PDB file of C-alpha atoms in Angstrom:
ATOM      1  CA  LYS A  24      10.952  -7.535  46.279  1.00  0.00           C
ATOM      2  CA  MET A  25      12.947  -7.068  43.218  1.00  0.00           C
ATOM      3  CA  GLY A  26      11.967  -9.052  40.682  1.00  0.00           C
ATOM      4  CA  ALA A  27       8.810  -9.151  42.286  1.00  0.00           C
ATOM      5  CA  GLY A  28       9.049  -5.561  41.231  1.00  0.00           C
ATOM      6  CA  ILE A  29      10.873  -5.783  36.955  1.00  0.00           C
ATOM      7  CA  GLY A  30       7.583  -9.139  36.237  1.00  0.00           C
ATOM      8  CA  ALA A  31       5.359  -6.114  37.336  1.00  0.00           C
ATOM      9  CA  GLY A  32       6.927  -4.460  35.557  1.00  0.00           C
ATOM     10  CA  ILE A  33       7.166  -6.855  32.145  1.00  0.00           C
ATOM     11  CA  VAL A  34       3.938  -7.512  32.543  1.00  0.00           C
ATOM     12  CA  ALA A  35       2.103  -3.527  32.832  1.00  0.00           C
ATOM     13  CA  ILE A  36       4.866  -3.157  29.177  1.00  0.00           C
ATOM     14  CA  GLY A  37       3.203  -5.384  28.184  1.00  0.00           C
ATOM     15  CA  ALA A  38      -0.038  -4.598  28.165  1.00  0.00           C
ATOM     16  CA  GLY A  39      -0.223  -1.202  27.765  1.00  0.00           C
ATOM     17  CA  ILE A  40       2.174  -2.502  24.029  1.00  0.00           C
ATOM     18  CA  GLY A  41      -1.096  -4.928  24.041  1.00  0.00           C
ATOM     19  CA  GLY A  42      -3.562  -1.919  24.199  1.00  0.00           C
ATOM     20  CA  LEU A  43      -2.178  -0.067  20.903  1.00  0.00           C
ATOM     21  CA  SER A  44      -2.460  -3.079  19.084  1.00  0.00           C
ATOM     22  CA  LEU A  45      -5.672  -2.031  19.250  1.00  0.00           C
ATOM     23  CA  ALA A  46      -5.115   1.353  17.990  1.00  0.00           C
ATOM     24  CA  ASP A  47      -2.190   0.323  15.078  1.00  0.00           C
ATOM     25  CA  ARG A  48      -5.359  -0.014  12.753  1.00  0.00           C
ATOM     26  CA  ALA A  49      -5.979   3.402  13.109  1.00  0.00           C
ATOM     27  CA  ILE A  50      -2.754   5.110  13.872  1.00  0.00           C
ATOM     28  CA  ARG A  51      -1.690   3.216  10.108  1.00  0.00           C
ATOM     29  CA  LYS A  52      -5.140   4.838   8.683  1.00  0.00           C
ATOM     30  CA  GLU A  53      -3.604   8.536   9.918  1.00  0.00           C
ATOM     31  CA  VAL A  54      -0.387   8.675   8.552  1.00  0.00           C
ATOM     32  CA  ARG A  55      -1.031   7.377   6.235  1.00  0.00           C
ATOM     33  CA  HIS A  56      -3.534  10.400   4.767  1.00  0.00           C
ATOM     34  CA  PRO A  57      -1.667  11.721   1.697  1.00  0.00           C
ATOM     35  CA  ARG A  58       1.986  12.967   3.118  1.00  0.00           C
ATOM     36  CA  GLU A  59       4.281  16.064   1.095  1.00  0.00           C
ATOM     37  CA  ASP A  60       7.299  13.935  -0.697  1.00  0.00           C
ATOM     38  CA  THR A  61       9.326  16.087   1.605  1.00  0.00           C
ATOM     39  CA  LEU A  62       8.256  14.262   4.751  1.00  0.00           C
ATOM     40  CA  ARG A  63       8.232  10.744   2.887  1.00  0.00           C
ATOM     41  CA  ASP A  64      11.149  12.228   1.103  1.00  0.00           C
ATOM     42  CA  THR A  65      12.608  13.181   4.926  1.00  0.00           C
ATOM     43  CA  ALA A  66      11.456   9.742   6.837  1.00  0.00           C
ATOM     44  CA  ASP A  67      13.619   8.090   4.262  1.00  0.00           C
ATOM     45  CA  ALA A  68      16.146   9.618   5.381  1.00  0.00           C
ATOM     46  CA  VAL A  69      16.335   9.783   8.665  1.00  0.00           C
ATOM     47  CA  SER A  70      14.916   5.856   9.105  1.00  0.00           C
ATOM     48  CA  LEU A  71      19.046   4.984   7.296  1.00  0.00           C
ATOM     49  CA  LEU A  72      19.631   5.307  11.348  1.00  0.00           C
ATOM     50  CA  GLY A  73      18.140   2.818  12.314  1.00  0.00           C
ATOM     51  CA  PHE A  74      19.304   0.271   9.242  1.00  0.00           C
ATOM     52  CA  ALA A  75      21.717  -1.797  10.529  1.00  0.00           C
ATOM     53  CA  PRO A  76      24.630  -1.597   8.340  1.00  0.00           C
ATOM     54  CA  VAL A  77      24.472   2.295   8.800  1.00  0.00           C
ATOM     55  CA  LEU A  78      24.040   2.784  12.314  1.00  0.00           C
ATOM     56  CA  PHE A  79      26.746   0.083  12.488  1.00  0.00           C
ATOM     57  CA  GLY A  80      29.495   2.379  10.229  1.00  0.00           C
ATOM     58  CA  LEU A  81      28.117   5.561  12.687  1.00  0.00           C
ATOM     59  CA  ASN A  82      28.992   3.891  15.574  1.00  0.00           C
ATOM     60  CA  VAL A  83      32.131   2.345  13.423  1.00  0.00           C
ATOM     61  CA  GLY A  84      33.243   5.461  12.824  1.00  0.00           C
ATOM     62  CA  ALA A  85      32.246   6.470  17.669  1.00  0.00           C
ATOM     63  CA  VAL A  86      34.982   3.952  17.717  1.00  0.00           C
ATOM     64  CA  VAL A  87      37.472   6.065  16.244  1.00  0.00           C
ATOM     65  CA  VAL A  88      36.727   9.220  16.929  1.00  0.00           C
ATOM     66  CA  GLY A  89      36.681   8.003  20.619  1.00  0.00           C
ATOM     67  CA  GLU A  90      40.618   6.412  20.335  1.00  0.00           C
ATOM     68  CA  GLY A  91      41.870   9.317  18.608  1.00  0.00           C
ATOM     69  CA  ILE A  92      40.866  10.573  21.776  1.00  0.00           C
ATOM     70  CA  ARG A  93      41.682   8.317  24.544  1.00  0.00           C
ATOM     71  CA  GLU A  94      45.099   8.942  22.801  1.00  0.00           C
ATOM     72  CA  TYR A  95      45.382  12.553  22.487  1.00  0.00           C
ATOM     73  CA  SER A  96      43.995  12.847  25.831  1.00  0.00           C
ATOM     74  CA  GLY A  97      44.289   9.452  27.446  1.00  0.00           C
ATOM     75  CA  ASN A  98      40.752   9.591  28.590  1.00  0.00           C
ATOM     76  CA  PRO A  99      38.888   6.310  27.717  1.00  0.00           C
ATOM     77  CA  LYS A 100      34.875   7.362  28.137  1.00  0.00           C
ATOM     78  CA  HIS A 101      34.404   8.325  24.775  1.00  0.00           C
ATOM     79  CA  LEU A 102      36.118   5.607  23.137  1.00  0.00           C
ATOM     80  CA  ASP A 103      34.131   2.487  26.104  1.00  0.00           C
ATOM     81  CA  THR A 104      30.757   4.171  24.711  1.00  0.00           C
ATOM     82  CA  ALA A 105      31.442   3.773  21.299  1.00  0.00           C
ATOM     83  CA  LEU A 106      32.639   0.267  21.532  1.00  0.00           C
ATOM     84  CA  LEU A 107      29.453  -0.615  24.142  1.00  0.00           C
ATOM     85  CA  ALA A 108      26.546   1.118  21.102  1.00  0.00           C
ATOM     86  CA  ALA A 109      27.385  -1.315  18.646  1.00  0.00           C
ATOM     87  CA  GLU A 110      27.864  -3.489  21.029  1.00  0.00           C
ATOM     88  CA  SER A 111      24.059  -2.822  22.687  1.00  0.00           C
ATOM     89  CA  GLN A 112      23.484  -2.303  18.854  1.00  0.00           C
ATOM     90  CA  LEU A 113      24.578  -6.154  17.612  1.00  0.00           C
ATOM     91  CA  LEU A 114      21.861  -7.378  20.129  1.00  0.00           C
ATOM     92  CA  ALA A 115      19.328  -5.189  19.572  1.00  0.00           C
ATOM     93  CA  LEU A 116      19.801  -6.698  16.494  1.00  0.00           C
ATOM     94  CA  ALA A 117      19.704 -10.639  17.354  1.00  0.00           C
ATOM     95  CA  PHE A 118      16.959 -10.339  19.293  1.00  0.00           C
ATOM     96  CA  SER A 119      14.933  -8.400  17.405  1.00  0.00           C
ATOM     97  CA  GLU A 120      15.415 -10.799  14.917  1.00  0.00           C
ATOM     98  CA  ALA A 121      14.763 -13.362  16.763  1.00  0.00           C
ATOM     99  CA  ILE A 122      11.955 -11.923  18.740  1.00  0.00           C
ATOM    100  CA  ALA A 123      10.392 -10.661  15.159  1.00  0.00           C
ATOM    101  CA  PHE A 124      10.039 -14.274  12.783  1.00  0.00           C
ATOM    102  CA  SER A 125       9.066 -16.693  15.400  1.00  0.00           C
ATOM    103  CA  ILE A 126       6.119 -14.671  16.266  1.00  0.00           C
ATOM    104  CA  SER A 127       5.206 -13.773  12.448  1.00  0.00           C
ATOM    105  CA  ARG A 128       3.553 -10.972  12.301  1.00  0.00           C
ATOM    106  CA  SER A 129       2.448  -9.497   8.928  1.00  0.00           C
ATOM    107  CA  ARG A 130       3.972  -5.672   8.583  1.00  0.00           C
ATOM    108  CA  PRO A 131       0.627  -2.809   7.190  1.00  0.00           C
ATOM    109  CA  PRO A 132       2.344  -3.308   3.717  1.00  0.00           C
ATOM    110  CA  GLY A 133       1.466  -7.137   2.762  1.00  0.00           C
ATOM    111  CA  SER A 134      -1.925  -6.969   5.132  1.00  0.00           C
ATOM    112  CA  SER A 135      -4.448  -4.710   6.704  1.00  0.00           C
ATOM    113  CA  ASN A 136      -5.267  -5.963   9.862  1.00  0.00           C
ATOM    114  CA  PRO A 137      -2.791  -6.190  12.558  1.00  0.00           C
ATOM    115  CA  PHE A 138      -3.595  -9.005  14.193  1.00  0.00           C
ATOM    116  CA  ARG A 139      -1.969 -11.373  10.700  1.00  0.00           C
ATOM    117  CA  PHE A 140       0.197 -13.570  11.347  1.00  0.00           C
ATOM    118  CA  GLU A 141       2.128 -15.665   8.217  1.00  0.00           C
ATOM    119  CA  PHE A 142       5.755 -17.399   8.931  1.00  0.00           C
ATOM    120  CA  GLY A 143       7.918 -15.355   6.833  1.00  0.00           C
ATOM    121  CA  ASN A 144       6.787 -12.217   8.645  1.00  0.00           C
ATOM    122  CA  ALA A 145       8.924  -9.879  10.874  1.00  0.00           C
ATOM    123  CA  SER A 146       7.150  -7.345  11.479  1.00  0.00           C
ATOM    124  CA  PHE A 147       6.984  -7.478  15.276  1.00  0.00           C
ATOM    125  CA  PRO A 148       9.126  -5.492  16.606  1.00  0.00           C
ATOM    126  CA  SER A 149      10.550  -2.763  15.095  1.00  0.00           C
ATOM    127  CA  SER A 150      14.025  -3.590  14.360  1.00  0.00           C
ATOM    128  CA  HIS A 151      14.909  -0.360  13.035  1.00  0.00           C
ATOM    129  CA  ALA A 152      14.171   1.268  16.349  1.00  0.00           C
ATOM    130  CA  SER A 153      15.511  -1.605  18.777  1.00  0.00           C
ATOM    131  CA  GLN A 154      18.833  -0.493  17.360  1.00  0.00           C
ATOM    132  CA  ALA A 155      18.315   2.555  17.298  1.00  0.00           C
ATOM    133  CA  PHE A 156      16.424   3.453  20.553  1.00  0.00           C
ATOM    134  CA  ALA A 157      19.377  -0.060  22.053  1.00  0.00           C
ATOM    135  CA  VAL A 158      21.743   3.108  20.988  1.00  0.00           C
ATOM    136  CA  ALA A 159      20.668   6.198  22.722  1.00  0.00           C
ATOM    137  CA  ALA A 160      20.400   4.228  25.427  1.00  0.00           C
ATOM    138  CA  VAL A 161      23.580   4.253  25.642  1.00  0.00           C
ATOM    139  CA  PHE A 162      24.535   7.239  24.482  1.00  0.00           C
ATOM    140  CA  ALA A 163      21.845   8.508  27.427  1.00  0.00           C
ATOM    141  CA  ASP A 164      23.132   6.700  30.984  1.00  0.00           C
ATOM    142  CA  ARG A 165      26.959   7.531  30.230  1.00  0.00           C
ATOM    143  CA  TYR A 166      26.337  11.264  29.193  1.00  0.00           C
ATOM    144  CA  GLU A 167      24.427  13.877  30.428  1.00  0.00           C
ATOM    145  CA  ALA A 168      22.498  16.401  29.128  1.00  0.00           C
ATOM    146  CA  PRO A 169      21.729  17.646  26.473  1.00  0.00           C
ATOM    147  CA  VAL A 170      23.004  14.248  25.259  1.00  0.00           C
ATOM    148  CA  PRO A 171      20.186  12.066  25.846  1.00  0.00           C
ATOM    149  CA  VAL A 172      17.443  14.172  24.983  1.00  0.00           C
ATOM    150  CA  ILE A 173      19.392  14.204  21.689  1.00  0.00           C
ATOM    151  CA  ALA A 174      19.880  10.750  21.638  1.00  0.00           C
ATOM    152  CA  TYR A 175      16.493   9.555  22.488  1.00  0.00           C
ATOM    153  CA  GLY A 176      15.160  12.548  20.245  1.00  0.00           C
ATOM    154  CA  LEU A 177      16.032  11.381  17.522  1.00  0.00           C
ATOM    155  CA  ALA A 178      15.736   6.934  18.241  1.00  0.00           C
ATOM    156  CA  GLY A 179      12.212   8.331  18.728  1.00  0.00           C
ATOM    157  CA  LEU A 180      12.511  10.189  15.131  1.00  0.00           C
ATOM    158  CA  VAL A 181      13.501   7.035  13.163  1.00  0.00           C
ATOM    159  CA  GLY A 182      10.662   4.908  15.126  1.00  0.00           C
ATOM    160  CA  VAL A 183       8.214   7.644  13.525  1.00  0.00           C
ATOM    161  CA  SER A 184       9.981   7.215  10.022  1.00  0.00           C
ATOM    162  CA  ARG A 185       9.389   3.455   9.888  1.00  0.00           C
ATOM    163  CA  LEU A 186       4.995   4.711  10.571  1.00  0.00           C
ATOM    164  CA  ILE A 187       5.698   7.149   7.804  1.00  0.00           C
ATOM    165  CA  GLN A 188       6.774   4.791   5.341  1.00  0.00           C
ATOM    166  CA  ASP A 189       3.926   2.725   6.226  1.00  0.00           C
ATOM    167  CA  LYS A 190       6.898  -0.803   7.634  1.00  0.00           C
ATOM    168  CA  HIS A 191       5.576  -1.041  10.862  1.00  0.00           C
ATOM    169  CA  TRP A 192       2.494  -1.213  13.228  1.00  0.00           C
ATOM    170  CA  ALA A 193       2.526   1.422  16.246  1.00  0.00           C
ATOM    171  CA  SER A 194       2.566  -1.115  17.825  1.00  0.00           C
ATOM    172  CA  ASP A 195       5.578  -2.524  16.343  1.00  0.00           C
ATOM    173  CA  VAL A 196       7.684   0.555  17.462  1.00  0.00           C
ATOM    174  CA  ALA A 197       6.880   1.009  20.683  1.00  0.00           C
ATOM    175  CA  ALA A 198       7.845  -2.767  21.559  1.00  0.00           C
ATOM    176  CA  GLY A 199      11.419  -2.007  19.262  1.00  0.00           C
ATOM    177  CA  ALA A 200      11.853   1.145  21.354  1.00  0.00           C
ATOM    178  CA  VAL A 201      10.966  -0.673  24.806  1.00  0.00           C
ATOM    179  CA  LEU A 202      13.687  -4.130  24.194  1.00  0.00           C
ATOM    180  CA  GLY A 203      16.311  -1.551  22.378  1.00  0.00           C
ATOM    181  CA  TRP A 204      16.162   0.742  25.845  1.00  0.00           C
ATOM    182  CA  ALA A 205      15.956  -2.334  27.623  1.00  0.00           C
ATOM    183  CA  VAL A 206      19.183  -4.397  25.650  1.00  0.00           C
ATOM    184  CA  GLY A 207      21.361  -0.114  26.183  1.00  0.00           C
ATOM    185  CA  THR A 208      20.844   0.353  29.687  1.00  0.00           C
ATOM    186  CA  ALA A 209      21.664  -3.458  30.437  1.00  0.00           C
ATOM    187  CA  LEU A 210      23.894  -3.614  28.502  1.00  0.00           C
ATOM    188  CA  SER A 211      25.470  -0.454  30.080  1.00  0.00           C
ATOM    189  CA  SER A 212      24.945  -0.756  33.489  1.00  0.00           C
ATOM    190  CA  ARG A 213      26.707  -3.785  33.510  1.00  0.00           C
ATOM    191  CA  HIS A 214      30.071  -2.911  31.599  1.00  0.00           C
ATOM    192  CA  SER A 215      29.763   0.289  34.561  1.00  0.00           C
ATOM    193  CA  LYS A 216      30.705  -2.629  37.565  1.00  0.00           C
ATOM    194  CA  PRO A 217      33.192  -5.062  37.626  1.00  0.00           C
ATOM    195  CA  HIS A 218      31.572  -9.036  37.459  1.00  0.00           C
ATOM    196  CA  GLY A 219      32.259 -12.356  37.021  1.00  0.00           C
ATOM    197  CA  TYR A 220      31.475 -13.319  34.126  1.00  0.00           C
ATOM    198  CA  LEU A 221      31.545 -15.024  30.539  1.00  0.00           C
ATOM    199  CA  ASP A 222      32.061 -10.643  27.721  1.00  0.00           C
ATOM    200  CA  PHE A 223      31.488 -10.408  25.007  1.00  0.00           C
ATOM    201  CA  PHE A 224      32.352  -7.131  22.896  1.00  0.00           C
ATOM    202  CA  PRO A 225      33.445  -5.076  20.126  1.00  0.00           C
ATOM    203  CA  PHE A 226      36.969  -4.343  19.440  1.00  0.00           C
ATOM    204  CA  ALA A 227      38.874  -1.974  17.609  1.00  0.00           C
ATOM    205  CA  ASP A 228      43.141  -0.890  17.407  1.00  0.00           C
ATOM    206  CA  PRO A 229      43.305   1.978  14.058  1.00  0.00           C
ATOM    207  CA  ALA A 230      46.891   2.022  15.160  1.00  0.00           C
ATOM    208  CA  THR A 231      47.023  -1.453  13.856  1.00  0.00           C
ATOM    209  CA  GLN A 232      43.923  -1.773  11.805  1.00  0.00           C
ATOM    210  CA  ARG A 233      42.817  -5.369  14.024  1.00  0.00           C
ATOM    211  CA  TYR A 234      38.905  -5.408  13.681  1.00  0.00           C
ATOM    212  CA  GLY A 235      37.054  -7.349  15.121  1.00  0.00           C
ATOM    213  CA  PHE A 236      35.467  -9.437  18.559  1.00  0.00           C
ATOM    214  CA  LEU A 237      36.700 -11.227  21.937  1.00  0.00           C
ATOM    215  CA  LEU A 238      35.351 -13.076  25.202  1.00  0.00           C
ATOM    216  CA  ARG A 239      36.631 -12.442  27.908  1.00  0.00           C
ATOM    217  CA  LYS A 240      36.604 -14.299  30.420  1.00  0.00           C
ATOM    218  CA  GLU A 241      36.990 -11.829  34.285  1.00  0.00           C
ATOM    219  CA  PHE A 242      37.273 -13.851  37.274  1.00  0.00           C
TER     220      PHE A 242
END
């Protein structure tokens, strides 16, 4: 029953994104109306939150802060969450890039047709949105209100900024958001209970200046 429910959910999400793609051209036309320079500048700034190096840098900063809190109070929650957020971002980035290059959908600036597919393009899904929502899902799952609202709100703004910048179709952003949410939620759930399979996660130890990634097998 659970498998059937998940399958039905995937089909419903796919149908929703497919339906949204039919409105991509109309949404782009509305969003591309002349905007104030301030709005465009704001969109450029907000979109940086979904830019891989910037977001990863923020995650690394959160790891450093979490390590400081753990050393001071003995509470590892913040460090664990920051490490999980970094792992979630990297996994969402890998998935979104792989899917995007496989589908090869043309970006809005290069085509007025949302159903144009050419090798070398990588519009679907939005990598910015997938990474932002992957990180947001982790923080939303690990903390109480108002953190979930803030996390998803910022991720949503990243998605909207990509539309204002005319970098993606609306369905690209929606698909990226769903992908990121799924990755972040799944990883947070998996790490919340013991498991007996191969694990992969980033680590940081500011005291010894050791950073990297670990593979771990639990039995």
